[in-house]
XYZ file of C-alpha atoms in Angstrom:
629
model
C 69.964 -14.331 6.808
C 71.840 -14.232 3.626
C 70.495 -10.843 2.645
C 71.292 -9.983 6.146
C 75.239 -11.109 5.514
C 75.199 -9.436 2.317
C 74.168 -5.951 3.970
C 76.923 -6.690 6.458
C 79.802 -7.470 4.300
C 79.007 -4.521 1.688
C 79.636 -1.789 5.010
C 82.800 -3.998 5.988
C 83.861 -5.005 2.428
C 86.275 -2.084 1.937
C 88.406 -3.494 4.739
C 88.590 -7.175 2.883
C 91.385 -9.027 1.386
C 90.918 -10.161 -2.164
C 91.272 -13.833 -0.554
C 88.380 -12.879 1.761
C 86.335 -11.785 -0.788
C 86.874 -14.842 -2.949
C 85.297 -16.809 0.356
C 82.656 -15.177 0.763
C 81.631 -14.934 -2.833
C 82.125 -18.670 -2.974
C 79.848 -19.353 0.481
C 77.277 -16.957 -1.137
C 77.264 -18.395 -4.222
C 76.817 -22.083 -2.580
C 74.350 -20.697 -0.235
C 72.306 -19.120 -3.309
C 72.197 -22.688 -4.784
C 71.105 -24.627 -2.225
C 67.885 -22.061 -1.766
C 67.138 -22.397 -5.276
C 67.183 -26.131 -4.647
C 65.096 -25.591 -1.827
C 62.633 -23.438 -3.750
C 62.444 -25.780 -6.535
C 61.736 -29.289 -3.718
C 58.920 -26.184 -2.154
C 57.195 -25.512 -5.670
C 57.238 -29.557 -5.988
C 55.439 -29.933 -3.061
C 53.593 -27.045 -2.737
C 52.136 -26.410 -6.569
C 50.155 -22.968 -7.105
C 47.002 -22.956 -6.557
C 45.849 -21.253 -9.677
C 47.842 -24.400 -11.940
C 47.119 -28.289 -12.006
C 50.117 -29.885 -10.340
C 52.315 -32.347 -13.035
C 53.196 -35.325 -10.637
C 55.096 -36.959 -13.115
C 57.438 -33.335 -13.351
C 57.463 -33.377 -9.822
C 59.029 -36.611 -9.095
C 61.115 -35.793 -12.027
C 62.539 -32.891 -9.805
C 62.535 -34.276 -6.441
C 64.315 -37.016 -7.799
C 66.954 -35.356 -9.576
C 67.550 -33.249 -6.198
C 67.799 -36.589 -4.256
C 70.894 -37.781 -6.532
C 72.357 -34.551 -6.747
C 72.569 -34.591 -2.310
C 72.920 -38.502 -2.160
C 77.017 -38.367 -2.218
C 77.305 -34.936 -0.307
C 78.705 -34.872 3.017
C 76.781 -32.680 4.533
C 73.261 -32.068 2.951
C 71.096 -29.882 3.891
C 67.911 -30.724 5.992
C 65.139 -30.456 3.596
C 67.128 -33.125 1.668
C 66.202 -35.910 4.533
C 62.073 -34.860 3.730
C 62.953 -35.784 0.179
C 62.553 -40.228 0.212
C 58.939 -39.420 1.905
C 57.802 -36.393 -0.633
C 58.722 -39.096 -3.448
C 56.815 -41.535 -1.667
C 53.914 -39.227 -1.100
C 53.734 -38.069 -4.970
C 54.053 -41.907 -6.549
C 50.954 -42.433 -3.934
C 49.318 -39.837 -5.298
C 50.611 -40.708 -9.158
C 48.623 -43.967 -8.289
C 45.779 -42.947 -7.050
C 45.723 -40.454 -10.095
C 45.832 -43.269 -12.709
C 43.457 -44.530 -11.007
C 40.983 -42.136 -10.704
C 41.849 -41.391 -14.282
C 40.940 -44.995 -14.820
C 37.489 -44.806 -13.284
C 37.035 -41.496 -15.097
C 38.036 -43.057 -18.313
C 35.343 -45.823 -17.524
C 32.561 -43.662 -16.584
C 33.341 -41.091 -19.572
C 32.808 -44.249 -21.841
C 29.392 -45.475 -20.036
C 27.905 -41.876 -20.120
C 29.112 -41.645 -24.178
C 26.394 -44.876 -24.316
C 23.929 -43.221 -22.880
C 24.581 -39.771 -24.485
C 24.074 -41.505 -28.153
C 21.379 -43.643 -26.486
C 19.633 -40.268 -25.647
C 20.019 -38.448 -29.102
C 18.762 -41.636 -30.435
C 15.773 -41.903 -28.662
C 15.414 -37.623 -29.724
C 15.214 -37.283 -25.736
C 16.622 -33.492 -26.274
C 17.097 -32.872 -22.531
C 18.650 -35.743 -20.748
C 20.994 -35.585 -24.170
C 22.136 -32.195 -22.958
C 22.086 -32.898 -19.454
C 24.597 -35.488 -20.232
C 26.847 -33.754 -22.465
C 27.225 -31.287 -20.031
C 28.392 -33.800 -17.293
C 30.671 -35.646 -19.925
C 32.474 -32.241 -20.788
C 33.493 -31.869 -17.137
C 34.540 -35.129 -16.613
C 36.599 -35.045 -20.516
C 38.130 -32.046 -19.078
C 39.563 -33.963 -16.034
C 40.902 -36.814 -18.223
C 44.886 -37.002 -18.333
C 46.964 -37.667 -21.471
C 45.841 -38.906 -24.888
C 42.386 -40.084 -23.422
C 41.305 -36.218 -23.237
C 41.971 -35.373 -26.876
C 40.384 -38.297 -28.554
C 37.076 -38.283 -25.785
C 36.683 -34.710 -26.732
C 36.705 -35.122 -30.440
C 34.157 -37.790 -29.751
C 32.597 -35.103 -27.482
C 32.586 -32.538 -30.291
C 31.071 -34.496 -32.983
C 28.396 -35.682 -30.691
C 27.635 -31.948 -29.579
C 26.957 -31.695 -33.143
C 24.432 -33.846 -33.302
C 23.061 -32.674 -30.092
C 22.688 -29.080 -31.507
C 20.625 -30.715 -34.309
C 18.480 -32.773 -32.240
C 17.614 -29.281 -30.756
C 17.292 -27.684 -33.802
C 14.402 -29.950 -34.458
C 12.923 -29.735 -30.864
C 12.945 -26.551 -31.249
C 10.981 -26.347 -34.625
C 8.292 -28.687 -33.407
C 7.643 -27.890 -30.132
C 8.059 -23.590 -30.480
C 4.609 -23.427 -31.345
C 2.824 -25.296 -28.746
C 5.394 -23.592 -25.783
C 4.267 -20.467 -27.373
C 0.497 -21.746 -27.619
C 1.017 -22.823 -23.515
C 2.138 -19.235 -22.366
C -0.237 -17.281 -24.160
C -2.759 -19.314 -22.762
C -1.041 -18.989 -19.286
C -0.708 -15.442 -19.572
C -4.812 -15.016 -20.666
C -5.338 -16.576 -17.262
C -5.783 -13.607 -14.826
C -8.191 -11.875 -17.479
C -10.638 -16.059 -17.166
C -12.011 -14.695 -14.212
C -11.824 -18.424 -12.893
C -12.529 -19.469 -9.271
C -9.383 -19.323 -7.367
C -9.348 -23.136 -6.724
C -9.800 -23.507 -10.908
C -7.150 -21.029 -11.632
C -4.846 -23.093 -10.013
C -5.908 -26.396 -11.184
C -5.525 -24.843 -14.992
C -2.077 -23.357 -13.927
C -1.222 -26.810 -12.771
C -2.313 -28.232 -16.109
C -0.871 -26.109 -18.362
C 2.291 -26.511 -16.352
C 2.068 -30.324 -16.451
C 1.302 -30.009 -21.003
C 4.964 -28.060 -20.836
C 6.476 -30.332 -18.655
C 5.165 -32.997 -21.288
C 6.664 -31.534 -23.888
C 10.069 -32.317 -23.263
C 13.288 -30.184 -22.802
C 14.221 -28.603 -26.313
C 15.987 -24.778 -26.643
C 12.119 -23.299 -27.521
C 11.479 -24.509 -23.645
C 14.745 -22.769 -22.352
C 14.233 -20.100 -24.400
C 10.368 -19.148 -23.769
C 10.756 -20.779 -20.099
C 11.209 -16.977 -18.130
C 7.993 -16.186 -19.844
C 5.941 -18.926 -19.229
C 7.156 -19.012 -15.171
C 6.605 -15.224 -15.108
C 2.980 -15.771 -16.620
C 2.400 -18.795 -13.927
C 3.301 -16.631 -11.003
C 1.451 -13.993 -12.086
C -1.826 -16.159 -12.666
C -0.788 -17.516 -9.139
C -1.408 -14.105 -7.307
C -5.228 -14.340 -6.788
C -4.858 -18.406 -5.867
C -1.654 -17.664 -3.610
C -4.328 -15.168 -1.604
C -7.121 -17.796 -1.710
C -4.970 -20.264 -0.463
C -3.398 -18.619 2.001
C -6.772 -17.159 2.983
C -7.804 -21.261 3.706
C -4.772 -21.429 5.296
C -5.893 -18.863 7.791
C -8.899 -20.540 7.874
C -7.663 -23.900 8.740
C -5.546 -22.360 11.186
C -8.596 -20.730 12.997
C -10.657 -23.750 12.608
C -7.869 -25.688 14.537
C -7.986 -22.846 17.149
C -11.611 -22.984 17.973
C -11.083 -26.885 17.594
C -8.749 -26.552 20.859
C -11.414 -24.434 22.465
C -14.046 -26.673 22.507
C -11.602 -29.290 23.751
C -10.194 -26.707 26.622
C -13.979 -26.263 26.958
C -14.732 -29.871 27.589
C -11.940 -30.551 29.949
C -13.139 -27.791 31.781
C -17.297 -28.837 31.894
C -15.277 -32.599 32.991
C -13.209 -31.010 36.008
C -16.041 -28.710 37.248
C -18.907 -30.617 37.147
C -20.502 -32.290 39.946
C -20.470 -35.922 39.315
C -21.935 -37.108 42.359
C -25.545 -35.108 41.813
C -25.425 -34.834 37.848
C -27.874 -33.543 35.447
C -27.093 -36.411 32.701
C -29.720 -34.650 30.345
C -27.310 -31.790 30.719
C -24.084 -34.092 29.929
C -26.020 -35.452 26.709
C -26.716 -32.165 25.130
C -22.951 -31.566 25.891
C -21.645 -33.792 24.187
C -24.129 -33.346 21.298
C -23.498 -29.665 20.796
C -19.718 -30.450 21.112
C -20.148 -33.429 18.440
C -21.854 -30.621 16.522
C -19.457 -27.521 16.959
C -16.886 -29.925 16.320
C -18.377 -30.784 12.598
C -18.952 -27.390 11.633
C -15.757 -26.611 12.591
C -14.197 -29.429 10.031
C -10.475 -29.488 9.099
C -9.421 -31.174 5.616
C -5.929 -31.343 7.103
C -6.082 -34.972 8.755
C -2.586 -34.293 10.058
C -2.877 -30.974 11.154
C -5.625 -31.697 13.061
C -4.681 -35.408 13.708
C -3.768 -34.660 17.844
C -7.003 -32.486 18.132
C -9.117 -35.613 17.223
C -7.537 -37.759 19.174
C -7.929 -35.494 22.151
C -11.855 -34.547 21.279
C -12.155 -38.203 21.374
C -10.681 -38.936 24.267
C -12.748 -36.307 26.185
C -16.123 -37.626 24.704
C -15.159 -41.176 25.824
C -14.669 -39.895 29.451
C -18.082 -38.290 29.420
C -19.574 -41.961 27.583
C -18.045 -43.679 30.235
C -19.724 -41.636 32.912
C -22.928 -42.284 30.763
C -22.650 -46.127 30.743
C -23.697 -47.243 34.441
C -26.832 -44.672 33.635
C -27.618 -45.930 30.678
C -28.490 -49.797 31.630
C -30.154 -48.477 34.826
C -32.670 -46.743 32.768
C -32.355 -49.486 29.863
C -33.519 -52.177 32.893
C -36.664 -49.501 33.755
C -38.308 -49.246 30.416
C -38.105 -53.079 29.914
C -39.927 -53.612 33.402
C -42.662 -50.977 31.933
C -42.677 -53.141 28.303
C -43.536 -56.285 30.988
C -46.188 -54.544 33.046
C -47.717 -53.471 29.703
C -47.753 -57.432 28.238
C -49.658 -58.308 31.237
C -52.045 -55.766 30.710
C -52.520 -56.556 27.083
C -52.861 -60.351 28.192
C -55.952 -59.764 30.951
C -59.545 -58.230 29.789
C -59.393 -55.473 27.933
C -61.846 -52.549 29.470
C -61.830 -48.889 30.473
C -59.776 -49.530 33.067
C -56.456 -51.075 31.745
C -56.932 -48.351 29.135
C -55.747 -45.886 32.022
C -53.339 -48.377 33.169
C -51.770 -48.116 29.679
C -52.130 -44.456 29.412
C -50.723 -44.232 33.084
C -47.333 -46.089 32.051
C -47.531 -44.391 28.787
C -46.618 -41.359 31.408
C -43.931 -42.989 33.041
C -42.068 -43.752 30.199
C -42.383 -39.882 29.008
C -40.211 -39.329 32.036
C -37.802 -41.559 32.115
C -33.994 -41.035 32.341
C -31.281 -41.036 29.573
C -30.358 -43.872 27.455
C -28.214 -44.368 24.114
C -30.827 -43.506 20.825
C -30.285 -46.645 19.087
C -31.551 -48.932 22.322
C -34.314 -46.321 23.143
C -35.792 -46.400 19.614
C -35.632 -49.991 19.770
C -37.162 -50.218 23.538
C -40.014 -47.786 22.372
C -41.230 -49.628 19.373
C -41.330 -52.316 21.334
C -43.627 -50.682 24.397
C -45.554 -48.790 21.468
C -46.326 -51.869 19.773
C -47.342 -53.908 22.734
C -49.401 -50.664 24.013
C -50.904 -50.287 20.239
C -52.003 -53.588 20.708
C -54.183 -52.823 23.446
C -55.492 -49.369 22.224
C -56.392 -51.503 18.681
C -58.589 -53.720 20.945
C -60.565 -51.132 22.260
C -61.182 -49.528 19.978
C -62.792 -52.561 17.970
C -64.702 -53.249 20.337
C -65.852 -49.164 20.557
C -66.735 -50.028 16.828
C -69.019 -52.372 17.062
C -70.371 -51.055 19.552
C -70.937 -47.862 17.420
C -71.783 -49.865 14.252
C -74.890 -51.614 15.788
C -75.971 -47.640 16.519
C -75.715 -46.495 13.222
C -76.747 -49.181 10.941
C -79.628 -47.537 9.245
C -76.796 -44.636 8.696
C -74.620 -46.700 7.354
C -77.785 -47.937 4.883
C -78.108 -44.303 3.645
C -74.706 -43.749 3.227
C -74.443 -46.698 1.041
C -77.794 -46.070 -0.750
C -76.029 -42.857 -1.542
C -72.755 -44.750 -2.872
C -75.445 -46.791 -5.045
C -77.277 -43.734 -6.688
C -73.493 -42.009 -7.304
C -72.887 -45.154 -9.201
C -75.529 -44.754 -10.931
C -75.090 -41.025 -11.912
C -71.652 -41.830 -13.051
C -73.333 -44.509 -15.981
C -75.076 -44.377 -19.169
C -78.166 -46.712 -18.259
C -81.043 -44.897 -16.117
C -83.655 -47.599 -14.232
C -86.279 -45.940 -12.874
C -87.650 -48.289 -10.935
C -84.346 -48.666 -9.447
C -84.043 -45.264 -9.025
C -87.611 -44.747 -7.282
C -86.902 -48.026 -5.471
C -83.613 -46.739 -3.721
C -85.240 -43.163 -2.760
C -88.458 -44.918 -0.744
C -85.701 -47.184 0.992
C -84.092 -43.957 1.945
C -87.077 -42.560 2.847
C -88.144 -45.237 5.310
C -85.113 -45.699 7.563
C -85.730 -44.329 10.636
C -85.281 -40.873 12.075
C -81.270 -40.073 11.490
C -78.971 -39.107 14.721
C -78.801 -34.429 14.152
C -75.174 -34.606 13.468
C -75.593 -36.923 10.933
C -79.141 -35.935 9.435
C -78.465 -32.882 7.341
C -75.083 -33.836 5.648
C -77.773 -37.172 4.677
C -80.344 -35.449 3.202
C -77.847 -32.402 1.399
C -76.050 -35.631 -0.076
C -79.235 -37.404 -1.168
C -80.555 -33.869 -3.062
C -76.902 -33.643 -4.930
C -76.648 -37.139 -5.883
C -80.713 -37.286 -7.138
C -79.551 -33.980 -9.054
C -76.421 -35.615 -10.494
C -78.675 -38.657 -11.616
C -80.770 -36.119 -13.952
C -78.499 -34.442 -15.255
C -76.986 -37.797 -16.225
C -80.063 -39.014 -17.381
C -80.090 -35.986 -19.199
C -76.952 -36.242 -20.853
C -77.494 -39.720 -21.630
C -80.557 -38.709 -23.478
C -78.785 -36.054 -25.398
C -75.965 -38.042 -26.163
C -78.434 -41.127 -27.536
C -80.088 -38.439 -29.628
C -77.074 -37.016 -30.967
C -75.830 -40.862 -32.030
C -79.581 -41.342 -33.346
C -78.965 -38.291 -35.599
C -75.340 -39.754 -36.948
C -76.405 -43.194 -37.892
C -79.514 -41.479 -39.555
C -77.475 -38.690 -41.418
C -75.112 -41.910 -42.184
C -78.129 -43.645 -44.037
C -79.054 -40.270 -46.092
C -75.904 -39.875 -47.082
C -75.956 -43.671 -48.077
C -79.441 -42.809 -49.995
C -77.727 -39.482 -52.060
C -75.027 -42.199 -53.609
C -77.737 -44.702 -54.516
C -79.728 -41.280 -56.070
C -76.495 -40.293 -57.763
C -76.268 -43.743 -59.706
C -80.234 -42.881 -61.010
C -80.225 -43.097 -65.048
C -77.769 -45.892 -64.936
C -77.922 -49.670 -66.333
C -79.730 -52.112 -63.962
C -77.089 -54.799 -64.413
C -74.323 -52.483 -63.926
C -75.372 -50.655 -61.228
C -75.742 -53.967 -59.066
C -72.510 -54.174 -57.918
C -72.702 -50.399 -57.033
C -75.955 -51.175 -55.075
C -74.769 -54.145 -53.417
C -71.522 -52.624 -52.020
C -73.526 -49.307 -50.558
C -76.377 -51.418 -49.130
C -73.398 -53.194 -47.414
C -72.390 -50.601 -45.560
C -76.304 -50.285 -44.244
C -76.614 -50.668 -40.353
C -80.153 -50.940 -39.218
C -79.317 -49.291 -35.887
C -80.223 -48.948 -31.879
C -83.560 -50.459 -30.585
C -83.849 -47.181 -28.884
C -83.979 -45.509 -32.266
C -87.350 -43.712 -33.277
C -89.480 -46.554 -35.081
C -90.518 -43.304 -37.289
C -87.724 -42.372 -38.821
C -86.066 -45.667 -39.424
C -89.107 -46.835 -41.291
C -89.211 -43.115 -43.269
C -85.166 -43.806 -44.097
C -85.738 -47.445 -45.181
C -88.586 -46.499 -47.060
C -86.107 -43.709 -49.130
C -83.472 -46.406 -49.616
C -85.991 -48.841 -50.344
C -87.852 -46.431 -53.383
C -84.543 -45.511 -54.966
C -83.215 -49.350 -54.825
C -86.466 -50.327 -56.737
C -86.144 -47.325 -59.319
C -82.306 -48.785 -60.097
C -83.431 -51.897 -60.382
C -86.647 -50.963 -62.749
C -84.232 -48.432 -64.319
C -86.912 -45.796 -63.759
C -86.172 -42.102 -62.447
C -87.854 -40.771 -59.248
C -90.811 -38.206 -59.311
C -88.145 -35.574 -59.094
C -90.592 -32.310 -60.060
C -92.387 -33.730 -56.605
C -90.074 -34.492 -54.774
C -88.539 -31.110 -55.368
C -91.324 -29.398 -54.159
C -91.797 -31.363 -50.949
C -88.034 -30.429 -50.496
C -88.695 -26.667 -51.163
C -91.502 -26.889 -49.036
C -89.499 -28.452 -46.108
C -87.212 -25.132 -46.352
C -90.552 -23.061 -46.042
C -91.152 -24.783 -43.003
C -87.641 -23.877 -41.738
C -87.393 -20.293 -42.608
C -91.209 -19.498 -40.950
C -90.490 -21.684 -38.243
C -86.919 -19.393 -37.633
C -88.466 -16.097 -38.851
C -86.186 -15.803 -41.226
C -87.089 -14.711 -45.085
C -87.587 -17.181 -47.908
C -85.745 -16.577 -51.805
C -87.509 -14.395 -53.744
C -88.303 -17.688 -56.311
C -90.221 -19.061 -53.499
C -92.299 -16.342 -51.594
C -95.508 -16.803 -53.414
C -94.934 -20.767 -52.619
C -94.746 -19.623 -48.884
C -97.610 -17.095 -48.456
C -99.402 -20.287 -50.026
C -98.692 -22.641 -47.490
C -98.968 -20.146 -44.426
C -102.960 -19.212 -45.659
C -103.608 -22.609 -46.083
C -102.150 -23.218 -42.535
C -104.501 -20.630 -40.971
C -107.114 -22.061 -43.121
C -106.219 -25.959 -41.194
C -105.758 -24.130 -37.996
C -102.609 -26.080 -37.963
C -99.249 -24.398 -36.582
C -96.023 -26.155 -35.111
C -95.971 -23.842 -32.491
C -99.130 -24.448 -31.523
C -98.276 -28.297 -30.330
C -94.479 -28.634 -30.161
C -91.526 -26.497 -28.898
C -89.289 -25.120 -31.486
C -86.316 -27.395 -30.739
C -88.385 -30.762 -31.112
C -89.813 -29.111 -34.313
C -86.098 -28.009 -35.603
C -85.052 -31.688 -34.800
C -88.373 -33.037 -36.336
C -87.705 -31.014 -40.285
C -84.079 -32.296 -39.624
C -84.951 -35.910 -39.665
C -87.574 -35.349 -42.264
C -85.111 -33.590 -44.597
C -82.626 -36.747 -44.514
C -85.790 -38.698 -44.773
C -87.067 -36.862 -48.158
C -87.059 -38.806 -51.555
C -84.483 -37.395 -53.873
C -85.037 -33.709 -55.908
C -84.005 -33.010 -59.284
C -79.939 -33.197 -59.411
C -79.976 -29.723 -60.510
C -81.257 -28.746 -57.780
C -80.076 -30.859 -54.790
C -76.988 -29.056 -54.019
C -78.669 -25.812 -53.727
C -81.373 -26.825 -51.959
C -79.232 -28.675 -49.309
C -77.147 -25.801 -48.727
C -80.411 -23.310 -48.205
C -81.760 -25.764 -45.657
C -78.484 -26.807 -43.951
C -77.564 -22.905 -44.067
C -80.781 -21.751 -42.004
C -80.241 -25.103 -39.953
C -77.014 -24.057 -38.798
C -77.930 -20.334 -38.296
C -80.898 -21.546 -35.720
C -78.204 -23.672 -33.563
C -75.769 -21.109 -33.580
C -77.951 -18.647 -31.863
């Protein structure tokens, strides 16, 4: 309106008295001072937005403007809104300091726990906390701001040091973590292990601790863990699916069930048919297994619900049939509890049929019914057939004989001692029982001709095994008789000792030891004992030759040739054989005559020591070349 006058009054102003124009330059000029009161009381109560209102400046200026219209006659409106904008702004003033106040109080309880953190070297709560202090140090008012954010500063200080040294000690290991996480995708892990090692290696940075390394390398590490992720995210999500179509076919069976419920004709059932329902249902349900026990939570309780409905319908059946099979476990008790014949046998076998078609029951009680009828029918069965087995045994008792008459001569193969009375007394037993039913009669007689066989060859072995032992204790005893000949030449006194310790270790032998040769071996020991006592030396030029002449034997008897030393020596003895008409082949077989020079060469006195060695390794040599082929 004023700049509307002012338009006005410059078109008209020609026309004006100087007394006119003093007016209105007057009115204007008033006018122009009360709106720059009012635009001062507006600015005090309306502050720009983009500055923090000074309450204590505004009350300073609403204030002043109150006195300056308190006297005036007329003031203008907006100076009646003044006593309530005062009142308004010292409200606010309080609430301010107060504020402040709280402010001031929380700034110094989050200073504690800011030095209580760099303390402690807890790097990130520190600066989590210093940046939440320098807000709130920002809002203080007055002299409080400056001194809390010196403190501030110098603390920030230490702050930046604390993460210095985070920094240097834990840089390595972040650095160790993401190249680890970023070798990941090249593991070739299982999806499910992937993501368990992402989770650890993301748990080992986590336990690190915040430090400016960790801010710093964090983008990289993240970027590495999502891209390990990738594969697992598909796997995962793959299972998802899975669950999802798991839960699906878990509602089919269930729509399936309510279905076979509603349709089925309860009055005439098959309850066969309702067992094998719920069975395969029990078992489609398993393979169909959710590891999401609230996902599939409602779906169990449902499934459950159905297969209760169908148990229910079950239950009335079930003791029906229960109450059958315990009548049949009575009628069989009765049987077992009368005589015992052919005819309650078929009784038995009769109710062993109408149990096979009886109805449906729950497993647990049918198992425990059916051992129960079993038994009690067992019983029965056992009965007979004792008494079937005596009546069979009194049949077959001079079977029975051979068999064990065969048991007796098995024994008897299987041990070292061979009676032959025994042995001829159990085959005319066998021989005598009377005539033996056909089935049995040839398996008999094939088992007596193994078992006789088995006893020979065991006799047999036995013989060759008594032999062999024979030859060891009386190769024992020469070798006993070569130390005694080795101590020839010796002093008598001296040598006792010697004598008495070999003789100790003398063992006369088995009774079933060839009378022969244990007299021949005594009778060496005994002539080289009495030559060491006498201190006399054997006949060795004799001896000698009786040893050389022992080879002889050997070699003609194995066709082999004789040393050139001794062929004269053998041509000799094999005229003079003619001449006797005496030849070992003539009387003995040429393994009893190898085994006969064998013994008689550990039996032979002792040859000139010059001589033994060689002559024991001609004769053992041509020995061993006869039992090799």
């Amino acid at each position: 309106q004023l700049k509307d006058s002012e338009s006005q009054w410059l078109q008209a102003g020609e026309s004006a008295t100087d007394a006119e124009q003093q007016q209105f330059n007057q009115n204007r000029n008033a006018l122009k001072k009360l709106l720059g009161v009012a635009r001062t009381v507006d600015a005090a109560k309306n502050p720009a937005e983009d500055s923090a209102p000074d309450i204590a400046k505004q009350l300073q200026t609403l204030e002043k403007t109150r006195q300056q219209f308190s006297a005036a006659d007329t003031p203008p409106v907006f100076a009646s809104e003044l006593p309530a904008m005062i009142n308004t702004l010292r409200d606010e003033q309080n609430k301010q300091k107060r504020d402040n106040d709280e402010l001031r109080q929380s700034v110094i309880k989050q200073f504690g726990a800011l030095q209580g953190a760099i303390r402690a070297n807890r790097w990130g709560p520190a600066k989590s906390i210093h940046e939440r202090l320098s807000r709130k140090v920002a809002r203080l008012q007055g002299r409080d701001k400056q001194s809390h954010a010196e403190k501030l500063e110098r603390l920030g200080k230490q702050l930046k040091d604390l993460g210095d040294w985070k920094e240097f000690a834990s840089q390595p290991k972040l650095e160790a973590l993401c190249e680890q996480m970023e070798a990941l995708p090249a593991a070739g892990l299982a999806p499910k292990d992937q993501a368990d090692r992402i989770k650890d290696l993301q748990l080992q940075w986590k336990n690190l601790g915040a430090s400016p390394a960790q801010e710093q390398l964090w983008p990289r590490f993240k970027l590495a863990a999502d891209t390990a992720y990738e594969p697992c995210k598909k796997y995962f999500a793959a299972k998802r699916e899975e669950k999802l179509a798991k839960l699906d076919q878990r509602a089919e069976i269930c729509d399936m069930l309510q279905k076979y419920i509603d349709t089925s004709d309860w009055e005439n059932p098959d309850w066969r048919l309702v067992e094998k329902t719920i069975r395969t249902a029990r078992t489609e349900w398993r393979n169909r297994r959710v590891f999401d026990r609230k996902a599939s939570k409602p779906l169990d309780q449902r499934f459950d619900a159905l297969i209760k409905t169908l148990h229910d319908k079950l239950e009335p059946v079930y003791e029906a049939n229960a109450a059958e099979k315990a009548d049949l476990i009575e009628k069989v008790k009765q049987l077992g509890e009368s005589e015992i014949n052919q005819h309650c046998i078929n009784q038995v076998k009769r109710l062993q049929s109408v149990w096979k078609t009886g109805g449906v029951m729950r497993r647990r009680t049918d198992q425990a019914l059916w051992k129960e009828f079993n038994a009690a029918c067992s019983a029965i069965f056992n009965v007979h057939r004792e008494q079937q087995r005596e009546q069979y045994k009194s049949s077959i008792e001079h079977v029975t004989r051979a068999r064990g008459i065969i048991d007796e001569l098995k024994k008897i193969a299987k041990g070292n001692t061979f009676d032959d009375k025994q042995l001829q007394a159990l085959q005319d037993e066998f021989q005598q029982l009377p005539e033996f039913p056909e089935r049995d009669a040839r398996y008999l007689k094939r088992d007596l001709t193994r078992v006789l066989n088995d006893v020979e060859k065991g006799r047999q072995n036995a013989s060759d095994n008594s032999r062999r032992a024979e030859q060891d204790r009386l190769r024992h005893k020469a070798e006993l008789c070569e130390q005694l000949e080795a101590l020839a030449g010796g002093q008598p006194a001296e040598l006792e000792p010697k004598i008495a310790a070999i003789l100790d270790e003398w063992q006369d032998g088995e009774k079933t030891d060839k009378a022969e040769w244990r007299k021949a071996i005594n009778l060496r020991r005994d002539s080289i004992v009495l030559h060491l006592q006498n201190g006399t030396l054997p006949d060795y030029e004799k001896n000698t030759a009786d040893r050389r002449m022992l080879c002889i034997d050997l070699e003609i008897l194995l066709d082999l040739e004789t040393p050139a030393e001794d062929r004269n020596l053998r041509m000799q003895h094999q005229l003079q054989q003619l001449q006797d008409g005496m030849t070992s082949s003539a009387t003995v077989s040429k393994p009893a005559r190898l085994q006969e020079l064998s013994n008689q060469w550990l039996c032979a006195f002792a040859p000139d020591p010059a001589l033994r060695d060689s002559l024991n390794s001609r004769f053992n040599e041509t020995l061993n070349s006869a039992r090799k082929s």
